[in-house]
Amino acid sequence: MLGSLVAPLLGRHLSFFMITISTLWAQALLVPLLIVAPNLLMLGAILALIFFLLPIFDVLQRSRRMALIPDALQGRINSVYRLIVFSSNPVSVALTGLLLQNAGTKLTILLMTGGLMFIALSATLNPHIRRAGA
């Protein structure tokens, strides 16, 4: 919730590219800290930071999409976006459960970190995101 409130303020002062890569890299670097968290308080603090960053990226990319896409296409584009994003949720939760059960916590977190780093690197190197204005 707090990330959603901070997102418009950040959007006024930083470029879309800067916010995108900052939030993605921060998440990728925070997740492996879950392995070494010494207690529940630290684990909660790390998760709070991760969950603070998620809505910042979400609000800004949705706002950008709404600003760039003509009104007549908003419904169609939003439907396709939601189909892709939300249909991946049950698959990722099932795979995470299988990994936790069969490979353990450490390997699961490391694999998640690898995926997040791949996404962050892809966004960083993407010329379309690099050229995106504020």
Short mmCIF file of C-alpha atoms in Angstrom, two decimals, residues 18-87:
data_model
loop_
_atom_site.label_atom_id
_atom_site.label_comp_id
_atom_site.label_asym_id
_atom_site.label_seq_id
_atom_site.Cartn_x
_atom_site.Cartn_y
_atom_site.Cartn_z
CA MET A 18 15.36 4.74 -13.56
CA ILE A 19 12.39 3.60 -11.49
CA THR A 20 12.02 0.38 -13.48
CA ILE A 21 15.61 -0.74 -13.18
CA SER A 22 15.94 0.46 -9.58
CA THR A 23 12.92 -1.48 -8.35
CA LEU A 24 13.76 -4.61 -10.34
CA TRP A 25 17.42 -4.68 -9.25
CA ALA A 26 16.52 -3.89 -5.63
CA GLN A 27 14.11 -6.84 -5.56
CA ALA A 28 16.70 -9.12 -7.16
CA LEU A 29 19.28 -8.10 -4.55
CA LEU A 30 16.91 -8.30 -1.58
CA VAL A 31 15.56 -11.81 -2.23
CA PRO A 32 18.83 -13.69 -1.53
CA LEU A 33 19.04 -11.90 1.83
CA LEU A 34 16.12 -14.10 2.89
CA ILE A 35 18.60 -16.99 3.09
CA VAL A 36 20.84 -15.27 5.61
CA ALA A 37 18.19 -13.46 7.68
CA PRO A 38 19.19 -14.24 11.28
CA ASN A 39 15.70 -13.94 12.80
CA LEU A 40 12.03 -13.37 12.03
CA LEU A 41 12.30 -9.62 12.54
CA MET A 42 14.97 -9.32 9.85
CA LEU A 43 13.04 -11.69 7.58
CA GLY A 44 9.97 -9.48 8.00
CA ALA A 45 11.96 -6.32 7.27
CA ILE A 46 13.37 -7.79 4.05
CA LEU A 47 9.93 -8.95 2.92
CA ALA A 48 8.46 -5.53 3.80
CA LEU A 49 11.02 -3.85 1.54
CA ILE A 50 10.30 -6.29 -1.28
CA PHE A 51 6.54 -5.78 -0.95
CA PHE A 52 7.06 -2.01 -0.78
CA LEU A 53 8.83 -2.06 -4.16
CA LEU A 54 6.30 -4.24 -6.02
CA PRO A 55 3.49 -1.67 -6.16
CA ILE A 56 5.86 1.15 -7.15
CA PHE A 57 6.75 -0.67 -10.35
CA ASP A 58 3.18 -1.87 -10.85
CA VAL A 59 1.57 1.57 -10.52
CA LEU A 60 4.09 3.28 -12.79
CA GLN A 61 4.00 0.69 -15.57
CA ARG A 62 0.19 0.61 -15.52
CA SER A 63 0.03 4.41 -15.60
CA ARG A 64 2.47 4.49 -18.50
CA ARG A 65 0.49 1.84 -20.38
CA MET A 66 -2.74 3.80 -19.89
CA ALA A 67 -1.09 7.02 -21.10
CA LEU A 68 0.37 5.44 -24.25
CA ILE A 69 -2.49 3.19 -25.41
CA PRO A 70 -5.51 4.76 -27.14
CA ASP A 71 -8.74 4.58 -25.14
CA ALA A 72 -10.42 2.36 -27.73
CA LEU A 73 -7.76 -0.34 -27.17
CA GLN A 74 -7.48 -0.13 -23.37
CA GLY A 75 -9.87 -3.03 -22.72
CA ARG A 76 -8.24 -5.37 -25.20
CA ILE A 77 -4.69 -4.60 -24.12
CA ASN A 78 -5.62 -4.86 -20.44
CA SER A 79 -7.32 -8.23 -21.05
CA VAL A 80 -4.26 -9.67 -22.79
CA TYR A 81 -1.95 -8.27 -20.12
CA ARG A 82 -4.04 -9.74 -17.31
CA LEU A 83 -4.32 -13.10 -19.09
CA ILE A 84 -0.54 -13.39 -19.40
CA VAL A 85 0.33 -12.06 -15.95
CA PHE A 86 -2.41 -13.71 -13.91
CA SER A 87 -2.24 -17.09 -15.65
#
